[in-house]
PDB file of C-alpha atoms in Angstrom:
ATOM      1  CA  MET B   1       5.256 -45.837  16.045  1.00  0.00           C
ATOM      2  CA  SER B   2       6.360 -43.445  18.233  1.00  0.00           C
ATOM      3  CA  SER B   3       8.624 -42.180  15.300  1.00  0.00           C
ATOM      4  CA  LEU B   4       5.144 -41.787  13.941  1.00  0.00           C
ATOM      5  CA  ASN B   5       3.975 -40.563  16.627  1.00  0.00           C
ATOM      6  CA  GLN B   6       6.500 -37.964  16.223  1.00  0.00           C
ATOM      7  CA  ILE B   7       5.725 -37.377  12.880  1.00  0.00           C
ATOM      8  CA  SER B   8       1.821 -36.691  13.588  1.00  0.00           C
ATOM      9  CA  ASN B   9       2.296 -34.366  16.287  1.00  0.00           C
ATOM     10  CA  SER B  10       4.565 -32.343  15.067  1.00  0.00           C
ATOM     11  CA  LEU B  11       2.924 -32.048  11.884  1.00  0.00           C
ATOM     12  CA  LYS B  12      -0.498 -31.210  13.472  1.00  0.00           C
ATOM     13  CA  ASP B  13       1.716 -27.947  15.569  1.00  0.00           C
ATOM     14  CA  LYS B  14       3.016 -27.267  12.232  1.00  0.00           C
ATOM     15  CA  LEU B  15      -0.922 -27.087  11.156  1.00  0.00           C
ATOM     16  CA  GLU B  16      -1.772 -24.776  14.451  1.00  0.00           C
ATOM     17  CA  ASN B  17       0.850 -21.985  13.595  1.00  0.00           C
ATOM     18  CA  VAL B  18      -0.251 -22.119   9.868  1.00  0.00           C
ATOM     19  CA  THR B  19      -3.939 -21.857  11.206  1.00  0.00           C
ATOM     20  CA  ASP B  20      -2.680 -19.332  13.534  1.00  0.00           C
ATOM     21  CA  GLY B  21      -1.029 -17.314  11.500  1.00  0.00           C
ATOM     22  CA  TRP B  22      -3.677 -16.967   9.225  1.00  0.00           C
ATOM     23  CA  GLN B  23      -7.125 -15.988  11.769  1.00  0.00           C
ATOM     24  CA  HIS B  24      -4.410 -12.990  12.679  1.00  0.00           C
ATOM     25  CA  LEU B  25      -3.873 -11.461   9.009  1.00  0.00           C
ATOM     26  CA  TRP B  26      -7.009 -12.680   8.658  1.00  0.00           C
ATOM     27  CA  GLN B  27      -8.492 -10.390  11.575  1.00  0.00           C
ATOM     28  CA  ARG B  28      -5.815  -7.684  11.104  1.00  0.00           C
ATOM     29  CA  ALA B  29      -6.020  -7.196   6.852  1.00  0.00           C
ATOM     30  CA  ARG B  30      -9.649  -7.930   6.177  1.00  0.00           C
ATOM     31  CA  HIS B  31     -11.026  -4.753   6.914  1.00  0.00           C
ATOM     32  CA  ALA B  32      -8.117  -2.656   4.961  1.00  0.00           C
ATOM     33  CA  ILE B  33      -8.108  -4.433   2.069  1.00  0.00           C
ATOM     34  CA  THR B  34     -10.698  -2.479  -0.282  1.00  0.00           C
ATOM     35  CA  HIS B  35     -11.803  -2.441  -3.216  1.00  0.00           C
ATOM     36  CA  PHE B  36     -11.764   0.177  -6.130  1.00  0.00           C
ATOM     37  CA  THR B  37     -14.556   0.872  -8.754  1.00  0.00           C
ATOM     38  CA  PRO B  38     -12.737   2.274 -11.816  1.00  0.00           C
ATOM     39  CA  LEU B  39     -14.079   5.795 -12.862  1.00  0.00           C
ATOM     40  CA  ALA B  40     -16.820   5.880 -15.093  1.00  0.00           C
ATOM     41  CA  ASN B  41     -15.810   9.685 -16.416  1.00  0.00           C
ATOM     42  CA  ASP B  42     -12.495   9.023 -17.244  1.00  0.00           C
ATOM     43  CA  GLU B  43     -12.020   7.478 -20.589  1.00  0.00           C
ATOM     44  CA  ASN B  44      -8.864   8.279 -21.274  1.00  0.00           C
ATOM     45  CA  ASP B  45      -7.798   7.079 -18.153  1.00  0.00           C
ATOM     46  CA  GLN B  46      -6.634   3.482 -19.751  1.00  0.00           C
ATOM     47  CA  VAL B  47      -4.775   2.302 -15.970  1.00  0.00           C
ATOM     48  CA  SER B  48      -7.873   2.224 -13.954  1.00  0.00           C
ATOM     49  CA  ARG B  49     -10.290   1.245 -16.338  1.00  0.00           C
ATOM     50  CA  GLN B  50      -7.850  -2.364 -17.634  1.00  0.00           C
ATOM     51  CA  VAL B  51      -4.269  -3.225 -16.153  1.00  0.00           C
ATOM     52  CA  ALA B  52      -4.648  -0.812 -12.689  1.00  0.00           C
ATOM     53  CA  SER B  53      -5.088  -3.346  -9.876  1.00  0.00           C
ATOM     54  CA  HIS B  54      -9.099  -2.544  -8.251  1.00  0.00           C
ATOM     55  CA  TRP B  55      -8.593  -3.379  -5.327  1.00  0.00           C
ATOM     56  CA  GLY B  56      -6.258  -1.934  -2.753  1.00  0.00           C
ATOM     57  CA  VAL B  57      -4.914  -1.708   0.892  1.00  0.00           C
ATOM     58  CA  LEU B  58      -6.038   0.974   2.772  1.00  0.00           C
ATOM     59  CA  PRO B  59      -4.920   0.225   6.622  1.00  0.00           C
ATOM     60  CA  ALA B  60      -6.441   2.269   9.187  1.00  0.00           C
ATOM     61  CA  GLU B  61      -5.783   2.764  12.938  1.00  0.00           C
ATOM     62  CA  VAL B  62      -8.496   3.654  15.475  1.00  0.00           C
ATOM     63  CA  PHE B  63      -6.576   5.773  18.928  1.00  0.00           C
ATOM     64  CA  GLU B  64      -8.141   6.455  21.878  1.00  0.00           C
ATOM     65  CA  ASN B  65      -7.233   9.255  24.160  1.00  0.00           C
ATOM     66  CA  SER B  66      -9.135  11.310  26.897  1.00  0.00           C
ATOM     67  CA  ASP B  67     -11.193  13.184  24.896  1.00  0.00           C
ATOM     68  CA  ALA B  68     -10.446  12.385  20.862  1.00  0.00           C
ATOM     69  CA  LEU B  69     -10.226   9.582  18.919  1.00  0.00           C
ATOM     70  CA  GLU B  70      -7.899  10.112  16.814  1.00  0.00           C
ATOM     71  CA  VAL B  71      -8.068   8.126  13.193  1.00  0.00           C
ATOM     72  CA  GLN B  72      -4.968   7.784  10.568  1.00  0.00           C
ATOM     73  CA  LEU B  73      -5.801   5.844   6.884  1.00  0.00           C
ATOM     74  CA  GLU B  74      -3.147   5.637   4.659  1.00  0.00           C
ATOM     75  CA  ALA B  75      -4.338   6.739   1.629  1.00  0.00           C
ATOM     76  CA  PRO B  76      -1.063   7.683  -0.797  1.00  0.00           C
ATOM     77  CA  GLY B  77      -1.665   9.656  -3.948  1.00  0.00           C
ATOM     78  CA  MET B  78      -4.715  11.500  -3.450  1.00  0.00           C
ATOM     79  CA  ASP B  79      -5.524  15.447  -3.231  1.00  0.00           C
ATOM     80  CA  GLY B  80      -6.876  16.527  -0.124  1.00  0.00           C
ATOM     81  CA  ASP B  81     -10.014  17.990  -1.551  1.00  0.00           C
ATOM     82  CA  ASP B  82     -11.703  14.506  -2.885  1.00  0.00           C
ATOM     83  CA  PHE B  83     -12.255  12.378   0.651  1.00  0.00           C
ATOM     84  CA  GLN B  84     -15.941  13.410   1.568  1.00  0.00           C
ATOM     85  CA  ILE B  85     -16.052  12.094   5.149  1.00  0.00           C
ATOM     86  CA  SER B  86     -19.074  11.767   7.380  1.00  0.00           C
ATOM     87  CA  VAL B  87     -20.172  10.179  10.998  1.00  0.00           C
ATOM     88  CA  ASN B  88     -22.950   7.820  10.907  1.00  0.00           C
ATOM     89  CA  GLN B  89     -23.998   6.893  15.203  1.00  0.00           C
ATOM     90  CA  GLN B  90     -20.853   4.615  15.448  1.00  0.00           C
ATOM     91  CA  ALA B  91     -19.134   4.633  12.407  1.00  0.00           C
ATOM     92  CA  LEU B  92     -16.656   6.819  10.214  1.00  0.00           C
ATOM     93  CA  SER B  93     -17.337   6.919   6.630  1.00  0.00           C
ATOM     94  CA  ILE B  94     -14.449   7.722   3.827  1.00  0.00           C
ATOM     95  CA  LYS B  95     -15.183   8.553   0.696  1.00  0.00           C
ATOM     96  CA  GLY B  96     -12.362   9.231  -2.079  1.00  0.00           C
ATOM     97  CA  LYS B  97     -11.099   8.577  -4.945  1.00  0.00           C
ATOM     98  CA  ARG B  98      -7.341   8.407  -6.829  1.00  0.00           C
ATOM     99  CA  SER B  99      -7.029   8.739 -10.248  1.00  0.00           C
ATOM    100  CA  SER B 100      -4.157   8.334 -12.642  1.00  0.00           C
ATOM    101  CA  SER B 101      -2.770  12.231 -13.946  1.00  0.00           C
ATOM    102  CA  SER B 102      -3.246  12.005 -17.325  1.00  0.00           C
ATOM    103  CA  ALA B 103       0.439  12.768 -18.288  1.00  0.00           C
ATOM    104  CA  ARG B 104       0.865   9.020 -16.975  1.00  0.00           C
ATOM    105  CA  THR B 105      -1.607   7.472 -20.104  1.00  0.00           C
ATOM    106  CA  GLU B 106       1.137   7.319 -23.193  1.00  0.00           C
ATOM    107  CA  GLY B 107       3.975   4.834 -22.969  1.00  0.00           C
ATOM    108  CA  ARG B 108       3.471   1.284 -21.665  1.00  0.00           C
ATOM    109  CA  TYR B 109       2.893  -0.271 -17.834  1.00  0.00           C
ATOM    110  CA  HIS B 110       5.415  -3.068 -17.138  1.00  0.00           C
ATOM    111  CA  VAL B 111       3.492  -3.610 -13.414  1.00  0.00           C
ATOM    112  CA  THR B 112       0.848  -2.225 -12.108  1.00  0.00           C
ATOM    113  CA  GLU B 113       0.220  -3.266  -8.282  1.00  0.00           C
ATOM    114  CA  ARG B 114      -1.069   0.147  -7.083  1.00  0.00           C
ATOM    115  CA  ALA B 115      -5.321   0.485  -7.470  1.00  0.00           C
ATOM    116  CA  TYR B 116      -6.958   3.360  -9.116  1.00  0.00           C
ATOM    117  CA  GLY B 117     -10.856   3.924  -8.600  1.00  0.00           C
ATOM    118  CA  SER B 118     -13.111   5.889  -5.991  1.00  0.00           C
ATOM    119  CA  PHE B 119     -13.246   4.110  -2.812  1.00  0.00           C
ATOM    120  CA  GLU B 120     -15.237   3.764   0.546  1.00  0.00           C
ATOM    121  CA  ARG B 121     -14.554   2.760   3.743  1.00  0.00           C
ATOM    122  CA  THR B 122     -16.337   2.672   6.499  1.00  0.00           C
ATOM    123  CA  ILE B 123     -14.484   1.965  10.200  1.00  0.00           C
ATOM    124  CA  PRO B 124     -16.636   1.323  13.316  1.00  0.00           C
ATOM    125  CA  LEU B 125     -15.875   3.904  16.721  1.00  0.00           C
ATOM    126  CA  PRO B 126     -15.403   2.639  19.888  1.00  0.00           C
ATOM    127  CA  CYS B 127     -17.796   4.936  21.185  1.00  0.00           C
ATOM    128  CA  ARG B 128     -19.702   8.545  20.791  1.00  0.00           C
ATOM    129  CA  VAL B 129     -18.287  11.365  19.367  1.00  0.00           C
ATOM    130  CA  ASP B 130     -19.048  15.168  18.607  1.00  0.00           C
ATOM    131  CA  ASP B 131     -19.188  15.259  14.912  1.00  0.00           C
ATOM    132  CA  SER B 132     -19.804  19.722  14.246  1.00  0.00           C
ATOM    133  CA  LYS B 133     -15.895  18.942  16.305  1.00  0.00           C
ATOM    134  CA  ALA B 134     -14.793  16.316  14.128  1.00  0.00           C
ATOM    135  CA  ALA B 135     -10.785  18.342  12.365  1.00  0.00           C
ATOM    136  CA  ALA B 136      -9.167  16.450   9.740  1.00  0.00           C
ATOM    137  CA  LYS B 137      -5.617  16.787   7.815  1.00  0.00           C
ATOM    138  CA  TYR B 138      -3.412  15.684   5.013  1.00  0.00           C
ATOM    139  CA  ARG B 139      -0.228  14.985   4.907  1.00  0.00           C
ATOM    140  CA  GLU B 140       2.814  13.138   3.732  1.00  0.00           C
ATOM    141  CA  GLY B 141       0.032  10.489   2.327  1.00  0.00           C
ATOM    142  CA  VAL B 142      -1.842   9.820   5.827  1.00  0.00           C
ATOM    143  CA  LEU B 143      -5.037  11.311   6.197  1.00  0.00           C
ATOM    144  CA  CYS B 144      -5.327  11.518   9.912  1.00  0.00           C
ATOM    145  CA  ILE B 145      -9.015  12.563  11.345  1.00  0.00           C
ATOM    146  CA  THR B 146      -9.647  14.132  14.732  1.00  0.00           C
ATOM    147  CA  LEU B 147     -12.998  13.042  16.198  1.00  0.00           C
ATOM    148  CA  PRO B 148     -14.123  14.527  20.184  1.00  0.00           C
ATOM    149  CA  LYS B 149     -15.674  12.391  22.072  1.00  0.00           C
ATOM    150  CA  LYS B 150     -19.254  13.553  22.782  1.00  0.00           C
ATOM    151  CA  SER B 151     -19.105  13.865  26.923  1.00  0.00           C
ATOM    152  CA  SER B 152     -22.167  12.634  28.681  1.00  0.00           C
ATOM    153  CA  GLU B 153     -23.586  15.623  29.186  1.00  0.00           C
ATOM    154  CA  GLN B 154     -24.226  15.919  25.870  1.00  0.00           C
ATOM    155  CA  LEU B 155     -26.245  12.645  25.935  1.00  0.00           C
ATOM    156  CA  LYS B 156     -30.032  12.156  25.882  1.00  0.00           C
ATOM    157  CA  ARG B 157     -30.657  10.739  29.106  1.00  0.00           C
ATOM    158  CA  ILE B 158     -34.216   9.408  28.961  1.00  0.00           C
ATOM    159  CA  VAL B 159     -35.739   8.530  32.753  1.00  0.00           C
ATOM    160  CA  VAL B 160     -37.537   6.045  33.115  1.00  0.00           C
ATOM    161  CA  GLU B 161     -41.159   6.636  35.356  1.00  0.00           C
TER     162      GLU B 161
ATOM    163  CA  MET S   1      13.687  -3.136 -15.819  1.00  0.00           C
ATOM    164  CA  SER S   2      11.920  -6.893 -15.809  1.00  0.00           C
ATOM    165  CA  GLN S   3       9.061  -7.327 -16.869  1.00  0.00           C
ATOM    166  CA  TYR S   4       5.147  -9.191 -16.710  1.00  0.00           C
ATOM    167  CA  LEU S   5       4.227 -11.633 -19.414  1.00  0.00           C
ATOM    168  CA  TYR S   6       0.598 -11.870 -20.332  1.00  0.00           C
ATOM    169  CA  SER S   7      -0.376 -14.536 -18.006  1.00  0.00           C
ATOM    170  CA  PRO S   8      -4.422 -15.694 -18.386  1.00  0.00           C
ATOM    171  CA  PHE S   9      -3.668 -15.947 -14.416  1.00  0.00           C
ATOM    172  CA  ASN S  10      -3.358 -12.042 -14.200  1.00  0.00           C
ATOM    173  CA  GLY S  11      -6.033 -11.659 -11.701  1.00  0.00           C
ATOM    174  CA  LEU S  12      -5.966 -14.067  -9.514  1.00  0.00           C
ATOM    175  CA  ASN S  13      -2.286 -13.546  -9.484  1.00  0.00           C
ATOM    176  CA  GLN S  14      -3.116 -10.132  -8.146  1.00  0.00           C
ATOM    177  CA  LEU S  15      -5.261 -10.606  -5.039  1.00  0.00           C
ATOM    178  CA  HIS S  16      -2.089 -13.415  -4.163  1.00  0.00           C
ATOM    179  CA  ARG S  17       0.304 -10.513  -4.234  1.00  0.00           C
ATOM    180  CA  GLU S  18      -1.623  -7.990  -2.853  1.00  0.00           C
ATOM    181  CA  LEU S  19      -2.646 -11.072   0.187  1.00  0.00           C
ATOM    182  CA  GLY S  20       1.163 -11.269  -0.173  1.00  0.00           C
ATOM    183  CA  ARG S  21       1.587  -8.543   1.457  1.00  0.00           C
ATOM    184  CA  PHE S  22       0.934  -9.668   4.315  1.00  0.00           C
ATOM    185  CA  PHE S  23       1.434 -12.817   4.968  1.00  0.00           C
ATOM    186  CA  GLU S  24       4.771 -12.770   3.698  1.00  0.00           C
ATOM    187  CA  PRO S  25       5.525  -8.546   3.346  1.00  0.00           C
ATOM    188  CA  GLY S  26       8.353  -8.877   1.479  1.00  0.00           C
ATOM    189  CA  LEU S  27       7.658 -11.200  -1.160  1.00  0.00           C
ATOM    190  CA  THR S  28       5.483  -9.133  -3.396  1.00  0.00           C
ATOM    191  CA  SER S  29       7.796  -9.704  -5.865  1.00  0.00           C
ATOM    192  CA  SER S  30       8.743  -8.102  -9.364  1.00  0.00           C
ATOM    193  CA  THR S  31      12.238  -8.738  -9.488  1.00  0.00           C
ATOM    194  CA  ALA S  32      13.218 -12.163  -9.371  1.00  0.00           C
ATOM    195  CA  ASP S  33      15.597 -10.115  -6.901  1.00  0.00           C
ATOM    196  CA  ASP S  34      12.895  -9.445  -4.528  1.00  0.00           C
ATOM    197  CA  ARG S  35      12.968 -12.801  -3.107  1.00  0.00           C
ATOM    198  CA  THR S  36      15.783 -12.576  -0.806  1.00  0.00           C
ATOM    199  CA  ILE S  37      14.134  -9.538   0.362  1.00  0.00           C
ATOM    200  CA  THR S  38      12.315 -11.110   2.864  1.00  0.00           C
ATOM    201  CA  ALA S  39      14.501 -11.166   5.586  1.00  0.00           C
ATOM    202  CA  GLN S  40      15.573  -7.823   5.794  1.00  0.00           C
ATOM    203  CA  ALA S  41      12.639  -5.547   5.511  1.00  0.00           C
ATOM    204  CA  ASP S  42       9.162  -6.204   7.286  1.00  0.00           C
ATOM    205  CA  TRP S  43       6.835  -4.517   4.206  1.00  0.00           C
ATOM    206  CA  SER S  44       7.167  -3.438   0.632  1.00  0.00           C
ATOM    207  CA  PRO S  45       5.521  -1.156  -1.349  1.00  0.00           C
ATOM    208  CA  GLU S  46       3.558  -1.331  -3.383  1.00  0.00           C
ATOM    209  CA  VAL S  47       4.574  -0.072  -7.176  1.00  0.00           C
ATOM    210  CA  ASP S  48       3.684   0.727 -10.789  1.00  0.00           C
ATOM    211  CA  ILE S  49       6.286   0.956 -13.384  1.00  0.00           C
ATOM    212  CA  LYS S  50       5.798   2.494 -16.817  1.00  0.00           C
ATOM    213  CA  GLU S  51       8.828   2.240 -19.501  1.00  0.00           C
ATOM    214  CA  THR S  52       7.808   5.814 -22.246  1.00  0.00           C
ATOM    215  CA  SER S  53      10.081   6.607 -25.232  1.00  0.00           C
ATOM    216  CA  GLU S  54      12.016   8.488 -22.692  1.00  0.00           C
ATOM    217  CA  GLY S  55      12.847   6.009 -19.881  1.00  0.00           C
ATOM    218  CA  TYR S  56      11.289   4.528 -17.018  1.00  0.00           C
ATOM    219  CA  GLN S  57       8.740   5.520 -14.212  1.00  0.00           C
ATOM    220  CA  LEU S  58       8.553   4.027 -10.679  1.00  0.00           C
ATOM    221  CA  ILE S  59       5.495   5.487  -8.642  1.00  0.00           C
ATOM    222  CA  ILE S  60       6.048   4.224  -5.660  1.00  0.00           C
ATOM    223  CA  ASP S  61       3.680   4.224  -2.423  1.00  0.00           C
ATOM    224  CA  LEU S  62       4.887   5.316   0.689  1.00  0.00           C
ATOM    225  CA  PRO S  63       1.963   6.928   3.348  1.00  0.00           C
ATOM    226  CA  GLY S  64       3.501   8.406   5.893  1.00  0.00           C
ATOM    227  CA  ILE S  65       7.447   8.294   5.578  1.00  0.00           C
ATOM    228  CA  GLU S  66       8.747  11.710   5.258  1.00  0.00           C
ATOM    229  CA  PRO S  67      10.865  12.079   1.499  1.00  0.00           C
ATOM    230  CA  SER S  68      13.788  13.097   3.788  1.00  0.00           C
ATOM    231  CA  GLU S  69      13.685   9.555   5.076  1.00  0.00           C
ATOM    232  CA  VAL S  70      13.742   7.297   1.916  1.00  0.00           C
ATOM    233  CA  ASP S  71      17.189   5.548   0.394  1.00  0.00           C
ATOM    234  CA  ILE S  72      17.361   5.557  -3.047  1.00  0.00           C
ATOM    235  CA  THR S  73      20.219   3.080  -3.888  1.00  0.00           C
ATOM    236  CA  VAL S  74      22.192   2.447  -6.809  1.00  0.00           C
ATOM    237  CA  ASP S  75      24.444  -0.266  -7.101  1.00  0.00           C
ATOM    238  CA  LYS S  76      26.158  -1.021 -10.405  1.00  0.00           C
ATOM    239  CA  ASN S  77      22.038  -1.701 -12.496  1.00  0.00           C
ATOM    240  CA  LEU S  78      20.323  -2.189  -9.434  1.00  0.00           C
ATOM    241  CA  LEU S  79      17.610   0.177  -7.710  1.00  0.00           C
ATOM    242  CA  SER S  80      17.566  -0.133  -4.389  1.00  0.00           C
ATOM    243  CA  ILE S  81      14.203   2.516  -2.336  1.00  0.00           C
ATOM    244  CA  SER S  82      14.812   1.553   1.488  1.00  0.00           C
ATOM    245  CA  GLY S  83      13.411   3.212   4.987  1.00  0.00           C
ATOM    246  CA  SER S  84      11.570   3.098   7.903  1.00  0.00           C
ATOM    247  CA  ARG S  85       8.373   3.891   9.192  1.00  0.00           C
ATOM    248  CA  THR S  86       8.089   4.176  12.358  1.00  0.00           C
ATOM    249  CA  THR S  87       4.872   4.842  14.685  1.00  0.00           C
ATOM    250  CA  ASN S  88       3.970   6.260  18.080  1.00  0.00           C
ATOM    251  CA  SER S  89       5.871   5.233  20.915  1.00  0.00           C
ATOM    252  CA  GLU S  90       4.901   1.928  23.181  1.00  0.00           C
ATOM    253  CA  SER S  91       3.957   3.605  25.806  1.00  0.00           C
ATOM    254  CA  ASP S  92       0.658   4.262  24.112  1.00  0.00           C
ATOM    255  CA  GLU S  93      -0.668   0.943  23.280  1.00  0.00           C
ATOM    256  CA  LYS S  94      -3.210   0.585  24.794  1.00  0.00           C
ATOM    257  CA  GLY S  95      -5.160   3.563  23.821  1.00  0.00           C
ATOM    258  CA  TYR S  96      -4.694   1.586  20.258  1.00  0.00           C
ATOM    259  CA  LYS S  97      -8.832   0.015  19.368  1.00  0.00           C
ATOM    260  CA  ARG S  98      -7.604  -0.881  15.523  1.00  0.00           C
ATOM    261  CA  ARG S  99      -4.393  -0.882  14.519  1.00  0.00           C
ATOM    262  CA  GLU S 100      -3.672  -2.404  10.259  1.00  0.00           C
ATOM    263  CA  ARG S 101      -0.928  -0.321   9.803  1.00  0.00           C
ATOM    264  CA  VAL S 102       2.432  -1.736   9.014  1.00  0.00           C
ATOM    265  CA  SER S 103       5.601   0.006  10.635  1.00  0.00           C
ATOM    266  CA  GLY S 104       9.439  -0.892  10.258  1.00  0.00           C
ATOM    267  CA  SER S 105      11.535  -0.834   7.452  1.00  0.00           C
ATOM    268  CA  PHE S 106      10.777  -1.772   4.356  1.00  0.00           C
ATOM    269  CA  LEU S 107      13.345  -2.381   0.565  1.00  0.00           C
ATOM    270  CA  ARG S 108      11.627  -3.150  -2.394  1.00  0.00           C
ATOM    271  CA  GLN S 109      14.784  -3.660  -5.252  1.00  0.00           C
ATOM    272  CA  PHE S 110      14.414  -3.206  -9.137  1.00  0.00           C
ATOM    273  CA  THR S 111      17.273  -4.579 -12.201  1.00  0.00           C
ATOM    274  CA  LEU S 112      17.143  -1.680 -14.646  1.00  0.00           C
ATOM    275  CA  SER S 113      18.125  -2.544 -18.163  1.00  0.00           C
ATOM    276  CA  ASP S 114      21.508  -1.817 -19.866  1.00  0.00           C
ATOM    277  CA  GLN S 115      18.749   1.423 -21.396  1.00  0.00           C
ATOM    278  CA  ALA S 116      18.980   3.065 -18.494  1.00  0.00           C
ATOM    279  CA  ASP S 117      21.456   6.098 -17.559  1.00  0.00           C
ATOM    280  CA  SER S 118      21.764   6.051 -13.721  1.00  0.00           C
ATOM    281  CA  GLU S 119      23.381   8.552 -13.189  1.00  0.00           C
ATOM    282  CA  ASN S 120      20.159  10.888 -14.251  1.00  0.00           C
ATOM    283  CA  ILE S 121      17.846   9.258 -11.925  1.00  0.00           C
ATOM    284  CA  ARG S 122      15.770  11.961 -10.934  1.00  0.00           C
ATOM    285  CA  ALA S 123      13.201  11.390  -7.617  1.00  0.00           C
ATOM    286  CA  LYS S 124      10.924  13.332  -6.893  1.00  0.00           C
ATOM    287  CA  SER S 125       7.766  12.848  -3.769  1.00  0.00           C
ATOM    288  CA  ALA S 126       4.206  14.384  -3.369  1.00  0.00           C
ATOM    289  CA  HIS S 127       1.424  12.916  -0.532  1.00  0.00           C
ATOM    290  CA  GLY S 128       3.015  10.237   0.297  1.00  0.00           C
ATOM    291  CA  VAL S 129       4.220   8.529  -3.812  1.00  0.00           C
ATOM    292  CA  LEU S 130       7.424   8.294  -4.347  1.00  0.00           C
ATOM    293  CA  GLU S 131       8.119   8.980  -8.099  1.00  0.00           C
ATOM    294  CA  ILE S 132      10.973   8.019  -9.505  1.00  0.00           C
ATOM    295  CA  ASN S 133      12.416   8.527 -13.150  1.00  0.00           C
ATOM    296  CA  ILE S 134      14.900   7.343 -15.112  1.00  0.00           C
ATOM    297  CA  PRO S 135      16.311   8.728 -18.550  1.00  0.00           C
ATOM    298  CA  LYS S 136      17.155   5.963 -21.305  1.00  0.00           C
ATOM    299  CA  HIS S 137      20.474   7.115 -22.715  1.00  0.00           C
ATOM    300  CA  ALA S 138      19.991   9.127 -25.539  1.00  0.00           C
ATOM    301  CA  ASN S 139      21.362   7.329 -28.633  1.00  0.00           C
ATOM    302  CA  GLN S 140      22.670   3.545 -27.804  1.00  0.00           C
ATOM    303  CA  SER S 141      23.962   2.803 -31.106  1.00  0.00           C
ATOM    304  CA  PRO S 142      24.362  -1.394 -31.247  1.00  0.00           C
ATOM    305  CA  LEU S 143      26.717  -3.040 -31.215  1.00  0.00           C
ATOM    306  CA  ASN S 144      28.258  -4.788 -34.331  1.00  0.00           C
ATOM    307  CA  ILE S 145      30.462  -7.371 -34.508  1.00  0.00           C
ATOM    308  CA  THR S 146      32.496  -8.195 -37.157  1.00  0.00           C
ATOM    309  CA  VAL S 147      32.726 -12.062 -37.618  1.00  0.00           C
ATOM    310  CA  GLU S 148      36.338 -12.646 -38.287  1.00  0.00           C
ATOM    311  CA  SER S 149      36.914 -15.230 -41.814  1.00  0.00           C
TER     312      SER S 149
END
């Protein structure tokens, strides 16, 4: 009986480990998995329409220091001009698109893991920001957005009478 | 270059691969060799492989990695792409409100076909995407074997 109990306990431990691991990964990954919509106007683009993945992983990072938020998004293979960035209340929205260049349409694909098309990611922000002073740069496939925090004087206070 | 055969479960496999990047980095396999990588690397980048009449083209997503930090080697017929990504110093740890990016070493390996001309492999990088061009040998005359009687 004792050996049976041992087996049952160790199985329980393993299951808890797996569940914990899954929860951890799910928390980390679920927001980064982003849907890519194939570009409708790209008729020659056989890659994005047929074989390419429609789900891509666009991991983000939000870092807070004393006067600003730094948001980084991994989005390789795009043009800096292709991003549309907007701040709405306490969320940052990033739209963009990745097209497979026309030179690549000839030939045969053996492996297609990269996603093509247009995407949108919304990232919640931990505090209010002054979007008029936001700045963005795109380097080595990473989009970096600096959002200065809104100082408390800029917030409109409502006095209770 | 190993090939994917048509499979009706392609979509499902694709989802599995994409999720796999988070479950077991390194297991997103395109070749059998890839399966041994799990122990050696923290993550593995996404890849497109295309074949044209002139050669093979590998397109690899490596966001946030300087081209000079990528190691590309060919050992016999095994092409390896490796390197590592470092993030900000650990003392900044508490400033992070969200962390989805993976740091650490990456490795991806591919078996080159006999047609590949490993002497003339060229690589270039732009916007965090590495492009490796592997030409095919110009004129490969088929080997004729005479049956001796």
